[in-house]
Short mmCIF file of C-alpha atoms and ligand atoms in Angstrom, two decimals:
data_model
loop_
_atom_site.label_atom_id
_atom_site.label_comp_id
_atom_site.label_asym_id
_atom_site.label_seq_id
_atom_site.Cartn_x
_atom_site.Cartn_y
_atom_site.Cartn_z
CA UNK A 1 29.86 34.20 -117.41
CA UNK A 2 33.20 32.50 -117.64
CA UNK A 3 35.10 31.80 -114.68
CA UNK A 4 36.94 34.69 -113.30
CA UNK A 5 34.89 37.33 -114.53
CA UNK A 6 36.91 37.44 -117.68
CA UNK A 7 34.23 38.69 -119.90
CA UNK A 8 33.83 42.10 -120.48
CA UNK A 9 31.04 41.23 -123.02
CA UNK A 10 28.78 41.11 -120.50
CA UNK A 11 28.96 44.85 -118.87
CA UNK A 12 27.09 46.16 -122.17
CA UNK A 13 23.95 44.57 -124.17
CA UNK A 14 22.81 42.51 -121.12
CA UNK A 15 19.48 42.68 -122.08
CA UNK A 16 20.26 41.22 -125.90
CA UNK A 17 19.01 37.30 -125.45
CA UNK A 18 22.12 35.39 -126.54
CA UNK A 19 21.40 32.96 -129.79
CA UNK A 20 25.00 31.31 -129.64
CA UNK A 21 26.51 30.72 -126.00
CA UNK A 22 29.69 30.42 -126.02
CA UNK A 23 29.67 26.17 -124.77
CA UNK A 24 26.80 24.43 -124.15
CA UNK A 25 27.17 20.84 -122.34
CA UNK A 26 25.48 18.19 -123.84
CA UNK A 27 24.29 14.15 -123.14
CA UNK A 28 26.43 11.95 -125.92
CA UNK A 29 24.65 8.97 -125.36
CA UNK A 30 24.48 6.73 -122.50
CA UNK A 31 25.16 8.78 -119.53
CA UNK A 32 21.79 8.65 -117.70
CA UNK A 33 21.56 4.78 -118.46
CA UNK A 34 24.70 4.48 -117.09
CA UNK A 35 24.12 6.37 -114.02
CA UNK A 36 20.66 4.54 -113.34
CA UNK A 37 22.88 1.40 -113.35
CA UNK A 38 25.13 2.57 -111.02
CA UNK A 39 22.00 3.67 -108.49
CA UNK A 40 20.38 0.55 -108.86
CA UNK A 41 23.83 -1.32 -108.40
CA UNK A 42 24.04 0.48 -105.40
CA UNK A 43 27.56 1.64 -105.99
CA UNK A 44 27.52 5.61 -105.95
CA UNK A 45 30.65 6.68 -103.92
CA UNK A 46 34.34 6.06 -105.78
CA UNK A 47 36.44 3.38 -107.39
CA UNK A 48 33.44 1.09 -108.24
CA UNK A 49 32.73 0.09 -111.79
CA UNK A 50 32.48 2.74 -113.58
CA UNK A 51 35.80 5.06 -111.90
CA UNK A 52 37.70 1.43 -113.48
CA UNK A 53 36.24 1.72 -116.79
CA UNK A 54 37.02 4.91 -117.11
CA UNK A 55 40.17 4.57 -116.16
CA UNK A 56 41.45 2.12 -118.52
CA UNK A 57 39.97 3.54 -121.71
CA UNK A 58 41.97 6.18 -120.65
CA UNK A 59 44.89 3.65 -120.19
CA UNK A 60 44.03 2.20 -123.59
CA UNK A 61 43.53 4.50 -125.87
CA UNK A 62 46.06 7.12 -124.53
CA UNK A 63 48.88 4.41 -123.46
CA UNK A 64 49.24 5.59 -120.21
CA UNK A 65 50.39 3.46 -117.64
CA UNK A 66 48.06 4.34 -114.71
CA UNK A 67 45.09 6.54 -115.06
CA UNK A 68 43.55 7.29 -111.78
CA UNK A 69 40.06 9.09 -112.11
CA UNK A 70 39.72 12.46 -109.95
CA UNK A 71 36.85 15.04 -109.24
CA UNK A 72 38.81 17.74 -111.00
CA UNK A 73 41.95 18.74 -112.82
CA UNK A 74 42.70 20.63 -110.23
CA UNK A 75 42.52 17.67 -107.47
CA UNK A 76 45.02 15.66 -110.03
CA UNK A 77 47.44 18.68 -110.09
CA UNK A 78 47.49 18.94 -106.71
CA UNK A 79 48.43 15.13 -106.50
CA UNK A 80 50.98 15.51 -109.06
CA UNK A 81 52.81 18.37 -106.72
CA UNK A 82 52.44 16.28 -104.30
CA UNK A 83 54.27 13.59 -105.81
CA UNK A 84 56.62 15.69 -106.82
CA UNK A 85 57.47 16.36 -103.24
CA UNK A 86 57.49 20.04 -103.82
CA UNK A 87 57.85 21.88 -100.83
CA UNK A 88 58.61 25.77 -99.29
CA UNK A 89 61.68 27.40 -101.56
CA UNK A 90 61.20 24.95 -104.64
CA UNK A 91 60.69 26.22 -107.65
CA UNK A 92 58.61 25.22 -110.57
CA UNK A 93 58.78 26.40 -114.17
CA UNK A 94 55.46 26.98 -115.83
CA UNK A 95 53.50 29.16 -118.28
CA UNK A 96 51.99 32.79 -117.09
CA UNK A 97 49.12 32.15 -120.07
CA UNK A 98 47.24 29.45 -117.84
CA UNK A 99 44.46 28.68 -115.61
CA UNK A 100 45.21 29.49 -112.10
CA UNK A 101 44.90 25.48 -111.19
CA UNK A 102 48.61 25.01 -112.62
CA UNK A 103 50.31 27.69 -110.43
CA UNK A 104 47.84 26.86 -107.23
CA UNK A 105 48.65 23.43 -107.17
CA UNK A 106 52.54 24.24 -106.34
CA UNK A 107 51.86 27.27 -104.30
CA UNK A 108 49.94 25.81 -102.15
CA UNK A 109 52.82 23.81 -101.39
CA UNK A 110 54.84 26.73 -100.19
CA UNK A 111 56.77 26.44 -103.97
CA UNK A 112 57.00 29.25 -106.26
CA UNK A 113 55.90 29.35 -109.82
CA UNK A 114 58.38 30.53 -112.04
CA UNK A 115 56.69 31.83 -114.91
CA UNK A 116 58.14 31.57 -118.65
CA UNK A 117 56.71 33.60 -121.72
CA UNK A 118 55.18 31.25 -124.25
CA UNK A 119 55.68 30.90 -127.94
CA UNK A 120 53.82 33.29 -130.41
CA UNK A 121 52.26 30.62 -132.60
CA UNK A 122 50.31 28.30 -130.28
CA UNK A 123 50.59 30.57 -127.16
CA UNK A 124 52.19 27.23 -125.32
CA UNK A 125 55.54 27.32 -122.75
CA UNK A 126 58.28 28.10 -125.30
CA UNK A 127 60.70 25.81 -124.59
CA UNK A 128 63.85 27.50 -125.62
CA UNK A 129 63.29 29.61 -122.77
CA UNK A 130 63.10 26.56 -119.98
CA UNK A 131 66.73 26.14 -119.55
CA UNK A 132 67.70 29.76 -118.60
CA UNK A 133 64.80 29.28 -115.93
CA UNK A 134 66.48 26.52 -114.08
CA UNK A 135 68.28 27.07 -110.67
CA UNK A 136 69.35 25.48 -108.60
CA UNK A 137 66.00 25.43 -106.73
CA UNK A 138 63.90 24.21 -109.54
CA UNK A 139 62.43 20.89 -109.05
CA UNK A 140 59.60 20.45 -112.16
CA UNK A 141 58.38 21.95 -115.03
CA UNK A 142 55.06 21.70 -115.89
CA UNK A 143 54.03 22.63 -119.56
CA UNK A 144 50.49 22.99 -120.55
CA UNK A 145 48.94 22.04 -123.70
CA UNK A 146 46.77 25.25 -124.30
CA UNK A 147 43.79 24.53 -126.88
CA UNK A 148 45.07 21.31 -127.44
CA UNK A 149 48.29 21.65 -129.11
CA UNK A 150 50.92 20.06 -127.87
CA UNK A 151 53.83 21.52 -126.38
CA UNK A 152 57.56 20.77 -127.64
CA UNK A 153 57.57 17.96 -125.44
CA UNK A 154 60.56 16.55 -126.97
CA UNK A 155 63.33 19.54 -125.81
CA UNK A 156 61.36 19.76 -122.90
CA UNK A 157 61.65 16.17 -121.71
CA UNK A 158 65.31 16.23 -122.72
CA UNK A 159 65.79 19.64 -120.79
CA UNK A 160 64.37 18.17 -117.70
CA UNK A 161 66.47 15.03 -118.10
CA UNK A 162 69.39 17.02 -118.45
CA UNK A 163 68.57 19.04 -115.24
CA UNK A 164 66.87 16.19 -113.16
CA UNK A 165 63.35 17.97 -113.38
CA UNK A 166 59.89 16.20 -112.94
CA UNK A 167 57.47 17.52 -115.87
CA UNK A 168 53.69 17.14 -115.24
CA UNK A 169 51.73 18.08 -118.08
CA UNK A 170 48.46 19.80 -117.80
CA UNK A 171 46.44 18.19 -119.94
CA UNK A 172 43.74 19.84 -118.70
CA UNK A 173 42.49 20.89 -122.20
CA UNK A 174 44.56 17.90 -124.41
CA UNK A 175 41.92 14.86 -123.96
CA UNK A 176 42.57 12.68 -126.98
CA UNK A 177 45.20 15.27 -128.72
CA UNK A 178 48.34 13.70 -129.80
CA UNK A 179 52.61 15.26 -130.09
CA UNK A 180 54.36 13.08 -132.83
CA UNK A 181 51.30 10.28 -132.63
CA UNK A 182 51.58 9.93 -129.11
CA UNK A 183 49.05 11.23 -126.92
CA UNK A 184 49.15 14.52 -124.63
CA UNK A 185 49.34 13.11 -121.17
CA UNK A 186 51.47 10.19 -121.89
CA UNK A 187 54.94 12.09 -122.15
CA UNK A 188 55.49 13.87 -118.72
CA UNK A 189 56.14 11.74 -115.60
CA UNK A 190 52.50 12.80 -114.42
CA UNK A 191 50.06 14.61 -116.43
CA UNK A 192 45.97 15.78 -115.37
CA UNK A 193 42.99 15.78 -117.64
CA UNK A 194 39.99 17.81 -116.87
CA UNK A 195 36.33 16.72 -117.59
CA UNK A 196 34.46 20.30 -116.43
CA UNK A 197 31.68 21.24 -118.43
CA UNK A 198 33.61 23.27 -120.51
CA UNK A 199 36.21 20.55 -121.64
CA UNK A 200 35.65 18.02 -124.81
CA UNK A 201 34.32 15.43 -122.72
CA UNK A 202 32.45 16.41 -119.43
CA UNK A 203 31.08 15.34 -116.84
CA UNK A 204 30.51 18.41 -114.74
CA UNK A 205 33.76 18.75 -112.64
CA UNK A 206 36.00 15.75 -113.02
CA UNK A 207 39.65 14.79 -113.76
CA UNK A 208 42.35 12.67 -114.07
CA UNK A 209 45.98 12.04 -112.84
CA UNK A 210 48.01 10.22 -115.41
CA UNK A 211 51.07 8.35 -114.47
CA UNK A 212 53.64 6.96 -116.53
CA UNK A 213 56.54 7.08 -114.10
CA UNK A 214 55.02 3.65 -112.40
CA UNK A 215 57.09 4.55 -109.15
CA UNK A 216 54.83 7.09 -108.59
CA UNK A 217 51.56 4.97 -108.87
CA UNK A 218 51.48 3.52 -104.90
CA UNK A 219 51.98 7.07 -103.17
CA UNK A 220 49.61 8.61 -105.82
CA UNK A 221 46.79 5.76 -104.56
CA UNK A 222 47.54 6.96 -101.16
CA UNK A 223 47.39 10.50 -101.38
CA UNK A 224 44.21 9.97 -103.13
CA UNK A 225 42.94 7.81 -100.52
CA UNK A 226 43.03 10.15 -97.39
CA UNK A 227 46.51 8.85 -96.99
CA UNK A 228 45.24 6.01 -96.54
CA UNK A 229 46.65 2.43 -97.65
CA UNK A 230 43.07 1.71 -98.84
CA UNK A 231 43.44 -0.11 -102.24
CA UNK A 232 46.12 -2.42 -101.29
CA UNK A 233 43.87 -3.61 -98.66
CA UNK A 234 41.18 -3.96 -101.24
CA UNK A 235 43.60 -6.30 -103.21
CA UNK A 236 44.58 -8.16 -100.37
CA UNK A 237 48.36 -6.76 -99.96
CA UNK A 238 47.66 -5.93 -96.47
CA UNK A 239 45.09 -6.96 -94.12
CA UNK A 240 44.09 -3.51 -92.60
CA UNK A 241 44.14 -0.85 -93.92
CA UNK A 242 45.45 2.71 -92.16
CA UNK A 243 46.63 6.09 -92.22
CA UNK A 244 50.61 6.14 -93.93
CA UNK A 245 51.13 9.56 -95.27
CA UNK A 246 49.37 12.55 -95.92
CA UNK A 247 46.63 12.56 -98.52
CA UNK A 248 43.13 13.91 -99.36
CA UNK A 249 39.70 12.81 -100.44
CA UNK A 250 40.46 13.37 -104.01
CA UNK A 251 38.19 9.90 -105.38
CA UNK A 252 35.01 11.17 -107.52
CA UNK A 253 31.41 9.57 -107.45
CA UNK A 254 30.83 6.60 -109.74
CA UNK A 255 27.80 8.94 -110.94
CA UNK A 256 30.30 11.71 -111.93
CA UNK A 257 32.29 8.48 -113.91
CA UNK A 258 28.76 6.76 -115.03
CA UNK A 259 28.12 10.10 -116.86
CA UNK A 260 31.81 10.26 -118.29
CA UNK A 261 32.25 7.20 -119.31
CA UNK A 262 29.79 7.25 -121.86
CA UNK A 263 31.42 10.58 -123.01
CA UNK A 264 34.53 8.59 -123.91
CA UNK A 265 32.81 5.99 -125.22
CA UNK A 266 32.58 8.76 -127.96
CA UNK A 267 35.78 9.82 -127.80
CA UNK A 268 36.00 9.87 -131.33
CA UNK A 269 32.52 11.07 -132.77
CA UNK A 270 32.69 14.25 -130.28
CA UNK A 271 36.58 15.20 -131.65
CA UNK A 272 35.54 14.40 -135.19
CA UNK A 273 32.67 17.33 -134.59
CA UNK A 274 34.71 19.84 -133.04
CA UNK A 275 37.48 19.07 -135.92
CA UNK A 276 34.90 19.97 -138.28
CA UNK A 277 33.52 23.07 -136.58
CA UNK A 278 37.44 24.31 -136.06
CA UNK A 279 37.75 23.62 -139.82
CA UNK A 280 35.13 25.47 -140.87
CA UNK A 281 35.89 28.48 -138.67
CA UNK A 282 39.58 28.22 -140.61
CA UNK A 283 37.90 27.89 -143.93
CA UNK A 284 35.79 31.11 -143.38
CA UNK A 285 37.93 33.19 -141.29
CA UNK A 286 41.10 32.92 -143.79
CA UNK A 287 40.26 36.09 -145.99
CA UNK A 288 39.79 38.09 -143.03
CA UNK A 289 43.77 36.83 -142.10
CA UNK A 290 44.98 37.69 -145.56
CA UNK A 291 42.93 40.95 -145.32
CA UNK A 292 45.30 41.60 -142.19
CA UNK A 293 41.87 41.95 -139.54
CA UNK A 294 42.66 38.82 -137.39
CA UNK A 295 45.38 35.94 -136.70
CA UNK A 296 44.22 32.37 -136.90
CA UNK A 297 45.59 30.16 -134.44
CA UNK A 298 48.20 27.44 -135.58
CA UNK A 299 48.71 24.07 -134.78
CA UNK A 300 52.37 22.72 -135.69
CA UNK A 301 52.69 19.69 -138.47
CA UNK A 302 53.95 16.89 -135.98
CA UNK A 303 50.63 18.04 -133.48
CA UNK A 304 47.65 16.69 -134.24
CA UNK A 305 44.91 18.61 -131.37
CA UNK A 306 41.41 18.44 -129.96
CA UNK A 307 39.71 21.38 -131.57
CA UNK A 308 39.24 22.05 -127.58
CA UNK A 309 38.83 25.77 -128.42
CA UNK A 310 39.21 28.26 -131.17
CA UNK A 311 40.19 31.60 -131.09
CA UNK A 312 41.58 34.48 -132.86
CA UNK A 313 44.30 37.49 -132.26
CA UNK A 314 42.86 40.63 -133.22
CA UNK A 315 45.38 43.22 -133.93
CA UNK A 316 45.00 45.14 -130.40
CA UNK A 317 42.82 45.62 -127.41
CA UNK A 318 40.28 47.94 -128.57
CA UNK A 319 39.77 46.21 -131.77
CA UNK A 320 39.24 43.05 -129.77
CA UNK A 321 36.68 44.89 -126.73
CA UNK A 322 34.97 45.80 -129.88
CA UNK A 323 34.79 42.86 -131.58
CA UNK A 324 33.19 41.27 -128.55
CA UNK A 325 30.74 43.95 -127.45
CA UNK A 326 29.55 44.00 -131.38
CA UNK A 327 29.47 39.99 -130.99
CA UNK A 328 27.52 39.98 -127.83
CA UNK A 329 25.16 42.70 -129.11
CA UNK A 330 24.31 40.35 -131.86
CA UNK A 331 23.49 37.57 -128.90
CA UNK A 332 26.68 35.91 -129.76
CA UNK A 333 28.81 34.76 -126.50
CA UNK A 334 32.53 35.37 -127.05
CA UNK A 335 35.09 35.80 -124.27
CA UNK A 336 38.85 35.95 -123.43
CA UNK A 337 41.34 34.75 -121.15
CA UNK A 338 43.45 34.62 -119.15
CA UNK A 339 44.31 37.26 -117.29
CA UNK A 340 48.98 36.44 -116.85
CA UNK A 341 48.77 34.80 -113.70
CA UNK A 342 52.31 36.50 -113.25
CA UNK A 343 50.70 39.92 -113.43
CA UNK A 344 47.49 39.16 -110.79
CA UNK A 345 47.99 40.31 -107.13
CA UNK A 346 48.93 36.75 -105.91
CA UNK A 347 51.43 36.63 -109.27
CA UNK A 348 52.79 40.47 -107.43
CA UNK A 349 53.39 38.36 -104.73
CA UNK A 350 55.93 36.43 -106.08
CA UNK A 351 57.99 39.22 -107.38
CA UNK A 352 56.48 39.68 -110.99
CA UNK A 353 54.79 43.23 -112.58
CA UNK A 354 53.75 43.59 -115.96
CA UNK A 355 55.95 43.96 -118.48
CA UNK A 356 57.97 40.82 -117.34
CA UNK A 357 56.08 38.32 -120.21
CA UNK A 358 55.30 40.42 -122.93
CA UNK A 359 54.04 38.01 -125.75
CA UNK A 360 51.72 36.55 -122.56
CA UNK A 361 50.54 39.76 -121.92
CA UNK A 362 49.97 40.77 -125.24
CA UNK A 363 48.21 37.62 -126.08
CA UNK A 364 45.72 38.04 -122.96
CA UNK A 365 44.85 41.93 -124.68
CA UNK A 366 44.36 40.42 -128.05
CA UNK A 367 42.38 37.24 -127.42
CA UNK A 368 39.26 36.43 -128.33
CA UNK A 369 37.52 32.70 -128.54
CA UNK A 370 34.79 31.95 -130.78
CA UNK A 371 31.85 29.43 -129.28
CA UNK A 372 32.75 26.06 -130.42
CA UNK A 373 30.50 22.94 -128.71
CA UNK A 374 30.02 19.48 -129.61
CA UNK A 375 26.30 20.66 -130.34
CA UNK A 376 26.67 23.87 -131.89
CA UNK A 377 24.68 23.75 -134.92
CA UNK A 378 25.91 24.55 -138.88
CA UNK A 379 23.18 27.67 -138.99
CA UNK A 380 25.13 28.91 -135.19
CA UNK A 381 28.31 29.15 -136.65
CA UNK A 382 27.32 30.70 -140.14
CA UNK A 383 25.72 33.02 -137.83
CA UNK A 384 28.96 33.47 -135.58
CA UNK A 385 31.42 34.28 -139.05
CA UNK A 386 28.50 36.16 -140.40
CA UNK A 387 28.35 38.38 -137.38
CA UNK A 388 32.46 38.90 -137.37
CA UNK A 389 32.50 39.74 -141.35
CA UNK A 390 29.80 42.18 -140.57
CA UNK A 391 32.30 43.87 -137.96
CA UNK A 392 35.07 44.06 -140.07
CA UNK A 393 32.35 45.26 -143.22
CA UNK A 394 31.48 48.11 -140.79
CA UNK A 395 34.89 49.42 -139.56
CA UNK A 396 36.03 48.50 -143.30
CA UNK A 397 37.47 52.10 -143.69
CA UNK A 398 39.90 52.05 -140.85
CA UNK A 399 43.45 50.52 -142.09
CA UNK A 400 44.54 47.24 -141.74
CA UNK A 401 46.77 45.89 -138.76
C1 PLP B 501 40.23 23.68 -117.08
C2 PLP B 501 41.66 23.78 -116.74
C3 PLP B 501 42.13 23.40 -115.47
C4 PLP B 501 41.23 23.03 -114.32
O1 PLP B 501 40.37 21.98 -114.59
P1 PLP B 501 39.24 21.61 -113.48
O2 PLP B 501 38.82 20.24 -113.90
O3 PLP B 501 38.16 22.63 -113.63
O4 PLP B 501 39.87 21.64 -112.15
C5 PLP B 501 43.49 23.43 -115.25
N1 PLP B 501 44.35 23.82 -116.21
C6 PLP B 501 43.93 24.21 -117.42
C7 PLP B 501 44.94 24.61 -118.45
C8 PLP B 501 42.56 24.22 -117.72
O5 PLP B 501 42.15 24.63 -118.93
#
């Protein structure tokens, strides 16, 4: 079951074992060596040795100025609102075709997403439509990199310069994906990485705040700490340490960052795989697009992504419900998302109704992602494209979108 009960797969051929899930987490290397070493260093709560080296591979390898390690995505977007100082009547521009993390973290704020339709090639924020958003109320915009792909970060940094807008990527899904050879995460003031178990690299829940505005970096080591002026003390720039501002307890265990770190130690080999898998799905899937049956997603030239999912657009809903139910009766796991945040009841709440974003919405009907895992074994995915050709084989009769 995916989160939010977004697959209908699973209302018919329950009892039909599945042969491919749709993700299945995996150990890369080191991680239970690494956590025994933090148990026996006897080091398990945060910011010990392992939260660090996390942190500056991340620093490293993505030039990022300040990486600070969280327990989710969602913890680091709610930092990054934070920062931003949003607040009741603020308004924040953002994409409908997200995870509900993106528009909770400013809502819960009192702010009000203001939701923008996305682009019909990579389903990402289209950015010619940012500028007609902006009021005089809007205080950030906060693309996210869906799949991977980057987002036109260019005309949207130079939008929000023009309009004196903070942009915090979600970067939930762009770990080690790059826009113009630099990497996703690095361009926005902020930016948050997720590490769930459904991600690239995992660790069960975990994130990251990334912060390459450095004025940002002491209140975003407060917030983190409970408001607390905690890590100065620790480096000796004050001798007590006490409550300054508001904050939370958003520090993970050095067990959650023993078992990630050896993830991105790998950073490479496990991207390299899913490249390859992603590939091959291309490779095999691209008669079906010139046959008219399906849409293959598309990654620009200048982007260079993650593989962090695949899917493909089938021409409408039924066709797609179909695909899925013929899929899972075959013990093969596919499922959709999202459901427009700008058309749920809390998305009603802000004023929207359906009809409002209709490439989001149509997108969402037409959806469907194919399992993809660092794991998933040659003979799964023949089986996978085998199963999909047989689909189309079957309903070979009926015209072509
Ligand atoms: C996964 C995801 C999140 C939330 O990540 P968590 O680590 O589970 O909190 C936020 N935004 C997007 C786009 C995601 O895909």
């Amino acid at each position: 079951m995916t989160r939010m009960g977004q697959d209908a797969s699973r209302t018919s051929h329950a009892d039909v074992p599945i042969t491919v899930p749709f993700n299945r987490p995996f150990i890369a290397g080191k991680e239970l060596f690494y956590i025994a070493r933090a148990v026996t260093q006897g080091n398990i709560a945060g910011d010990g040795e392992f939260t660090r080296l996390c942190s500056r591979l991340m620093e490293d390898r993505f030039a990022i100025p300040h990486v600070l390690m969280t327990p989710s995505c969602t913890a680091a977007l709610e930092m990054a609102a934070m920062l931003c100082d949003l607040g009741p009547g603020d308004e924040v521009i953002m994409p409908s075709f997200t995870f509900v993390s993106t528009a909770n973290a400013v809502a819960r704020l009192g702010a009000k997403p203001v939701f923008v339709d996305v682009r019909e090639d990579t389903l990402n924020l289209d950015e010619t439509r940012i500028e007609d958003a902006v009021t005089d109320r809007t205080r950030a915009v906060f693309p996210v990199h869906y799949a991977g792909v980057g987002c036109e970060m260019d005309v949207i940094l130079d939008v929000a310069r023009r309009r004196g807008l903070r942009v915090v990527e979600d970067a939930a899904q762009g770990v080690d994906a790059y826009y113009k050879g630099r990497a996703l995460g690095s361009l926005g003031d902020l930016s948050a990485f997720s590490f769930h178990e459904t991600k690239n690299f995992i660790c069960g829940e975990g994130g990251a705040l990334g912060i390459n505005d450095p004025e940002l970096l002491e209140r975003a080591e407060i917030i983190r700490d409970k408001g607390t002026n905690r890590r100065q003390f620790f480096r000796g720039q004050v001798d007590k340490y006490t409550w300054v501002d508001v904050g939370s307890s958003y520090v993970p265990s050095e067990i959650c960052s023993a078992f990630l770190y050896a993830q991105l130690e790998l950073t490479e080999t496990i991207n390299a795989s899913r490249r390859a898998k992603y590939d091959a799905y291309l490779r095999r899937l691209e008669p079906l697009e010139r046959e008219g049956r399906l849409r293959l997603p598309r990654t620009p030239e200048h982007c260079r992504s993650n593989a962090h999912l695949f899917y493909v657009l089938l021409p409408d809903e039924a066709t797609r419900d179909e695909l899925a139910a013929h899929l899972r009766s075959r013990g093969v796991l596919a499922v959709f998302h999202y459901v427009p945040l700008h058309a749920s009841p809390m998305g009603r709440k802000f004023g929207y109704r359906e009809g409002d974003l209709p490439l989001t919405e149509d997108a969402s009907r037409r959806l469907l992602r194919l399992p993809l895992f660092h794991e998933m074994t040659a003979d799964e995915q023949d089986f996978v494209v085998d199963q999909i050709e047989g689909y189309f084989l079957r309903c070979k009769r009926r015209p072509a979108a």
